[in-house]
Amino acid sequence: MTSTRTTETSRSPELRLTLKALGGLRADLFTDAFAYRPLQRLDLSRGLLRFLPERIRDELGVLPHLVVGFAAMIVFFLGLAEADSPLNPAVLVYTAVPAATVVLTLIRPMLAFWASLVSTPFIAFLGGHGGEWPWAPNSFAAHLVVLVVVALRTRPRTAGWMWLVTAGYGLFATVLIGANGPGDAVALLFVAGIGLLLVTTSQVRRQARREVTAQQSVTAVERSKRTLLEERTTIARELHDVVAHHMSVVAIQAEAAPYRVENPPPELEQAFVTIRENAVAALTELRRILGVVRAEDYEAPDAPQPTLADLDALVGNVREAGLVVEKAVTGAVRELPQGVELSAYRIVQEALSNVLRHAPGAAARVEIGYVLGGLGLRIANGPARGLIKPSPGAGHGITGMRERVTMLGGEMTAEATADGGYEVTVFVPVSRDREEPQP
């Protein structure tokens, strides 16, 4: 392995390029040269022809075969017109072999090219090889047809190799064997070059069109996946905000319940401890397996989304958990875009959930300010008080709030206060043309 790599490295760039070119020549013209590759029927399922009746389309499917057969007939009659005695066996060979090479392109295209090239000098000798050396008129036409048909059935590089091999034979036959001038090699190479150039250009354009179509399909799929992922991320955020809040309330209420009853029995205390442990464990598992909502079969609920008008119910729910909450609204209350209303509700919900988890027993204050350019939020709380222990979190709450604010083009700060509490401030810009019209 090492010696092979060293040998390849020591070769000059010219030698490597030459070996690579010879490898391409062998792969295109020699590998599987005798392979059986029947010409497929014409695909009429696209383009204007797809509107034709099915029976007619089935019959037109063999149109390429008919065209090749018609070209073989022309080559045959062209040779027959040059013959003096059609019944002469040599004349039959002279007329039939070039036509046979054209027909051979239907099943073994690369073999047809070599058969056409190899038979050329023999056909020329049988035809008298006067001023038509090295190609007789019928073999001239046959080789042009073979080059074009084989080029259509292979890749563009193969067309280039066939032209170069044909040019090499033409040069050899003209210089070393030809006796009456340059012959018709130049004419054949010129016409063949134009034909192969047109075929190659068409193939390159067709391949480029297929690649562009495939790339567009891939882009559409990726765009669809990205949209789906964004939707599922939104669902994950909603699920975290809703379930985490209510599970936090359950855990805090279970921890505070024994302190509200004078001399509670041990069984009751143990029951509440179990409830809190289960709630905390469920909340931990929820954060751990939050990615499950990205499953393909998950469907978002169709229930209406909460708005700022539902904050009173949220505050009441938190108060029942033992948290002292004050709510203050400033400015002219008005309907805002649904996305702003939902995000504001979720931000307040998550902030109060954080107070329940991290500062149980603290007093909190929720301030909502309707200003000219948008909506302001401030949720602040003091330090934790009482005997209830804080519950650890996974850090999704603050991240989720920042994501919502960023999505709406707003600003957010979340930091500890001097008295040991915590404060979250948010401003979401809302232009006048985006505000919901009043009924």
Short mmCIF file of N, CA, C and O in Angstrom, two decimals, residues 305-371:
data_model
loop_
_atom_site.label_atom_id
_atom_site.label_comp_id
_atom_site.label_asym_id
_atom_site.label_seq_id
_atom_site.Cartn_x
_atom_site.Cartn_y
_atom_site.Cartn_z
N GLN A 305 -55.32 29.17 21.89
CA GLN A 305 -54.14 29.55 22.65
C GLN A 305 -54.48 30.69 23.62
O GLN A 305 -55.30 31.55 23.31
N PRO A 306 -53.84 30.69 24.78
CA PRO A 306 -54.15 31.73 25.77
C PRO A 306 -53.62 33.09 25.34
O PRO A 306 -52.70 33.21 24.53
N THR A 307 -54.23 34.14 25.91
CA THR A 307 -53.83 35.51 25.64
C THR A 307 -53.64 36.24 26.97
O THR A 307 -53.80 35.66 28.05
N LEU A 308 -53.32 37.51 26.88
CA LEU A 308 -53.14 38.30 28.10
C LEU A 308 -54.42 38.42 28.90
O LEU A 308 -54.38 38.66 30.11
N ALA A 309 -55.56 38.23 28.25
CA ALA A 309 -56.82 38.27 28.98
C ALA A 309 -56.96 37.10 29.94
O ALA A 309 -57.80 37.14 30.87
N ASP A 310 -56.19 36.05 29.77
CA ASP A 310 -56.26 34.88 30.64
C ASP A 310 -55.26 34.94 31.78
O ASP A 310 -55.11 33.96 32.53
N LEU A 311 -54.57 36.06 31.95
CA LEU A 311 -53.57 36.16 33.01
C LEU A 311 -54.19 36.09 34.41
O LEU A 311 -53.56 35.60 35.35
N ASP A 312 -55.43 36.59 34.56
CA ASP A 312 -56.05 36.56 35.88
C ASP A 312 -56.19 35.13 36.38
O ASP A 312 -55.95 34.83 37.56
N ALA A 313 -56.59 34.22 35.47
CA ALA A 313 -56.71 32.81 35.86
C ALA A 313 -55.35 32.22 36.21
O ALA A 313 -55.22 31.43 37.15
N LEU A 314 -54.34 32.61 35.48
CA LEU A 314 -52.99 32.13 35.77
C LEU A 314 -52.51 32.63 37.12
O LEU A 314 -51.97 31.85 37.93
N VAL A 315 -52.72 33.90 37.41
CA VAL A 315 -52.31 34.47 38.69
C VAL A 315 -53.08 33.81 39.83
O VAL A 315 -52.52 33.49 40.89
N GLY A 316 -54.38 33.56 39.60
CA GLY A 316 -55.16 32.89 40.64
C GLY A 316 -54.66 31.48 40.91
O GLY A 316 -54.61 31.04 42.07
N ASN A 317 -54.26 30.78 39.88
CA ASN A 317 -53.72 29.44 40.06
C ASN A 317 -52.43 29.46 40.86
O ASN A 317 -52.20 28.60 41.72
N VAL A 318 -51.59 30.45 40.61
CA VAL A 318 -50.32 30.55 41.34
C VAL A 318 -50.58 30.94 42.79
O VAL A 318 -49.90 30.46 43.71
N ARG A 319 -51.56 31.79 43.02
CA ARG A 319 -51.88 32.18 44.40
C ARG A 319 -52.36 30.98 45.22
O ARG A 319 -52.06 30.88 46.41
N GLU A 320 -53.09 30.09 44.58
CA GLU A 320 -53.54 28.89 45.29
C GLU A 320 -52.37 28.02 45.71
O GLU A 320 -52.49 27.22 46.65
N ALA A 321 -51.25 28.13 45.00
CA ALA A 321 -50.06 27.39 45.38
C ALA A 321 -49.30 28.03 46.53
O ALA A 321 -48.27 27.50 46.96
N GLY A 322 -49.79 29.15 47.04
CA GLY A 322 -49.17 29.82 48.17
C GLY A 322 -48.26 30.96 47.81
O GLY A 322 -47.57 31.50 48.69
N LEU A 323 -48.21 31.36 46.56
CA LEU A 323 -47.35 32.47 46.14
C LEU A 323 -48.14 33.77 46.15
O LEU A 323 -49.24 33.85 45.60
N VAL A 324 -47.58 34.76 46.79
CA VAL A 324 -48.21 36.09 46.83
C VAL A 324 -47.84 36.82 45.54
O VAL A 324 -46.67 37.10 45.29
N VAL A 325 -48.85 37.12 44.73
CA VAL A 325 -48.62 37.74 43.43
C VAL A 325 -49.47 38.99 43.31
O VAL A 325 -50.66 38.99 43.62
N GLU A 326 -48.86 40.07 42.85
CA GLU A 326 -49.55 41.29 42.52
C GLU A 326 -49.48 41.51 41.02
O GLU A 326 -48.46 41.26 40.39
N LYS A 327 -50.57 41.99 40.47
CA LYS A 327 -50.63 42.25 39.04
C LYS A 327 -50.99 43.71 38.82
O LYS A 327 -51.94 44.23 39.42
N ALA A 328 -50.26 44.37 37.95
CA ALA A 328 -50.50 45.77 37.64
C ALA A 328 -50.47 45.96 36.13
O ALA A 328 -49.58 45.45 35.45
N VAL A 329 -51.44 46.70 35.62
CA VAL A 329 -51.53 46.98 34.19
C VAL A 329 -51.54 48.49 34.01
O VAL A 329 -52.33 49.20 34.65
N THR A 330 -50.67 48.96 33.15
CA THR A 330 -50.60 50.40 32.85
C THR A 330 -50.81 50.60 31.35
O THR A 330 -50.55 49.71 30.55
N GLY A 331 -51.27 51.79 31.00
CA GLY A 331 -51.50 52.11 29.60
C GLY A 331 -52.88 51.67 29.14
O GLY A 331 -53.66 51.05 29.89
N ALA A 332 -53.20 52.00 27.91
CA ALA A 332 -54.51 51.67 27.33
C ALA A 332 -54.49 50.23 26.85
O ALA A 332 -53.75 49.88 25.91
N VAL A 333 -55.30 49.39 27.51
CA VAL A 333 -55.36 47.98 27.12
C VAL A 333 -55.96 47.86 25.73
O VAL A 333 -57.00 48.44 25.42
N ARG A 334 -55.33 47.10 24.88
CA ARG A 334 -55.81 46.90 23.52
C ARG A 334 -55.39 45.51 23.04
O ARG A 334 -54.49 44.89 23.62
N GLU A 335 -56.06 45.04 22.03
CA GLU A 335 -55.72 43.73 21.47
C GLU A 335 -54.45 43.84 20.63
O GLU A 335 -54.30 44.72 19.80
N LEU A 336 -53.57 42.89 20.85
CA LEU A 336 -52.30 42.83 20.12
C LEU A 336 -52.31 41.61 19.21
O LEU A 336 -53.18 40.75 19.31
N PRO A 337 -51.36 41.50 18.29
CA PRO A 337 -51.29 40.30 17.43
C PRO A 337 -51.26 39.02 18.26
O PRO A 337 -50.72 39.00 19.38
N GLN A 338 -51.83 37.97 17.72
CA GLN A 338 -51.95 36.72 18.47
C GLN A 338 -50.61 36.20 18.93
O GLN A 338 -50.48 35.69 20.05
N GLY A 339 -49.58 36.30 18.08
CA GLY A 339 -48.26 35.83 18.48
C GLY A 339 -47.71 36.59 19.67
O GLY A 339 -47.08 36.01 20.56
N VAL A 340 -47.95 37.90 19.71
CA VAL A 340 -47.48 38.71 20.83
C VAL A 340 -48.23 38.35 22.10
O VAL A 340 -47.65 38.20 23.18
N GLU A 341 -49.55 38.18 21.97
CA GLU A 341 -50.37 37.85 23.14
C GLU A 341 -49.95 36.51 23.73
O GLU A 341 -49.77 36.35 24.94
N LEU A 342 -49.79 35.50 22.87
CA LEU A 342 -49.41 34.18 23.35
C LEU A 342 -48.03 34.19 23.98
O LEU A 342 -47.82 33.62 25.06
N SER A 343 -47.07 34.85 23.33
CA SER A 343 -45.71 34.88 23.87
C SER A 343 -45.66 35.63 25.20
O SER A 343 -44.97 35.19 26.12
N ALA A 344 -46.40 36.71 25.31
CA ALA A 344 -46.42 37.44 26.57
C ALA A 344 -47.01 36.59 27.69
O ALA A 344 -46.49 36.56 28.82
N TYR A 345 -48.08 35.86 27.39
CA TYR A 345 -48.68 34.98 28.39
C TYR A 345 -47.68 33.91 28.82
O TYR A 345 -47.52 33.64 30.01
N ARG A 346 -47.02 33.27 27.85
CA ARG A 346 -46.08 32.22 28.19
C ARG A 346 -44.88 32.75 28.97
O ARG A 346 -44.35 32.05 29.85
N ILE A 347 -44.45 33.95 28.67
CA ILE A 347 -43.32 34.53 29.41
C ILE A 347 -43.70 34.75 30.87
O ILE A 347 -42.95 34.41 31.79
N VAL A 348 -44.87 35.31 31.09
CA VAL A 348 -45.34 35.50 32.47
C VAL A 348 -45.51 34.16 33.16
O VAL A 348 -45.13 33.97 34.33
N GLN A 349 -46.08 33.19 32.45
CA GLN A 349 -46.28 31.86 33.03
C GLN A 349 -44.96 31.23 33.42
O GLN A 349 -44.81 30.67 34.52
N GLU A 350 -43.97 31.29 32.55
CA GLU A 350 -42.67 30.68 32.84
C GLU A 350 -41.97 31.42 33.97
O GLU A 350 -41.31 30.80 34.83
N ALA A 351 -42.09 32.75 34.01
CA ALA A 351 -41.44 33.52 35.07
C ALA A 351 -42.04 33.18 36.43
O ALA A 351 -41.31 32.99 37.42
N LEU A 352 -43.36 33.06 36.50
CA LEU A 352 -43.99 32.68 37.77
C LEU A 352 -43.65 31.25 38.15
O LEU A 352 -43.49 30.92 39.34
N SER A 353 -43.54 30.36 37.14
CA SER A 353 -43.12 28.98 37.44
C SER A 353 -41.71 28.96 38.02
O SER A 353 -41.42 28.19 38.94
N ASN A 354 -40.84 29.82 37.50
CA ASN A 354 -39.48 29.91 38.05
C ASN A 354 -39.49 30.40 39.48
O ASN A 354 -38.69 29.96 40.32
N VAL A 355 -40.39 31.33 39.80
CA VAL A 355 -40.50 31.82 41.18
C VAL A 355 -40.93 30.67 42.09
O VAL A 355 -40.39 30.49 43.19
N LEU A 356 -41.93 29.87 41.63
CA LEU A 356 -42.38 28.74 42.44
C LEU A 356 -41.26 27.73 42.67
O LEU A 356 -41.12 27.18 43.76
N ARG A 357 -40.46 27.48 41.64
CA ARG A 357 -39.42 26.47 41.75
C ARG A 357 -38.21 26.97 42.53
O ARG A 357 -37.67 26.27 43.37
N HIS A 358 -37.74 28.18 42.21
CA HIS A 358 -36.47 28.66 42.74
C HIS A 358 -36.60 29.58 43.95
O HIS A 358 -35.63 29.76 44.68
N ALA A 359 -37.76 30.17 44.16
CA ALA A 359 -37.94 31.09 45.29
C ALA A 359 -39.29 30.85 45.95
O ALA A 359 -40.15 31.74 45.97
N PRO A 360 -39.55 29.63 46.46
CA PRO A 360 -40.84 29.35 47.09
C PRO A 360 -41.07 30.24 48.31
O PRO A 360 -40.14 30.50 49.08
N GLY A 361 -42.30 30.72 48.43
CA GLY A 361 -42.63 31.60 49.53
C GLY A 361 -42.36 33.06 49.26
O GLY A 361 -42.72 33.92 50.08
N ALA A 362 -41.71 33.39 48.14
CA ALA A 362 -41.39 34.79 47.83
C ALA A 362 -42.63 35.50 47.29
O ALA A 362 -43.56 34.87 46.78
N ALA A 363 -42.63 36.82 47.42
CA ALA A 363 -43.68 37.65 46.84
C ALA A 363 -43.26 38.06 45.44
O ALA A 363 -42.09 38.38 45.19
N ALA A 364 -44.22 38.03 44.51
CA ALA A 364 -43.91 38.36 43.12
C ALA A 364 -44.84 39.47 42.64
O ALA A 364 -45.94 39.67 43.18
N ARG A 365 -44.38 40.17 41.62
CA ARG A 365 -45.17 41.26 41.05
C ARG A 365 -45.08 41.16 39.52
O ARG A 365 -43.98 41.02 38.96
N VAL A 366 -46.24 41.23 38.90
CA VAL A 366 -46.33 41.18 37.44
C VAL A 366 -46.82 42.53 36.95
O VAL A 366 -47.91 42.98 37.34
N GLU A 367 -46.03 43.17 36.10
CA GLU A 367 -46.40 44.47 35.54
C GLU A 367 -46.51 44.35 34.03
O GLU A 367 -45.60 43.82 33.37
N ILE A 368 -47.61 44.84 33.50
CA ILE A 368 -47.86 44.82 32.06
C ILE A 368 -48.08 46.25 31.61
O ILE A 368 -48.99 46.93 32.12
N GLY A 369 -47.27 46.71 30.68
CA GLY A 369 -47.38 48.08 30.22
C GLY A 369 -47.69 48.16 28.73
O GLY A 369 -46.89 47.69 27.90
N TYR A 370 -48.84 48.72 28.41
CA TYR A 370 -49.21 48.97 27.01
C TYR A 370 -48.70 50.34 26.64
O TYR A 370 -49.21 51.37 27.10
N VAL A 371 -47.66 50.40 25.83
CA VAL A 371 -47.07 51.67 25.42
C VAL A 371 -47.32 51.87 23.94
O VAL A 371 -47.82 50.98 23.23
#
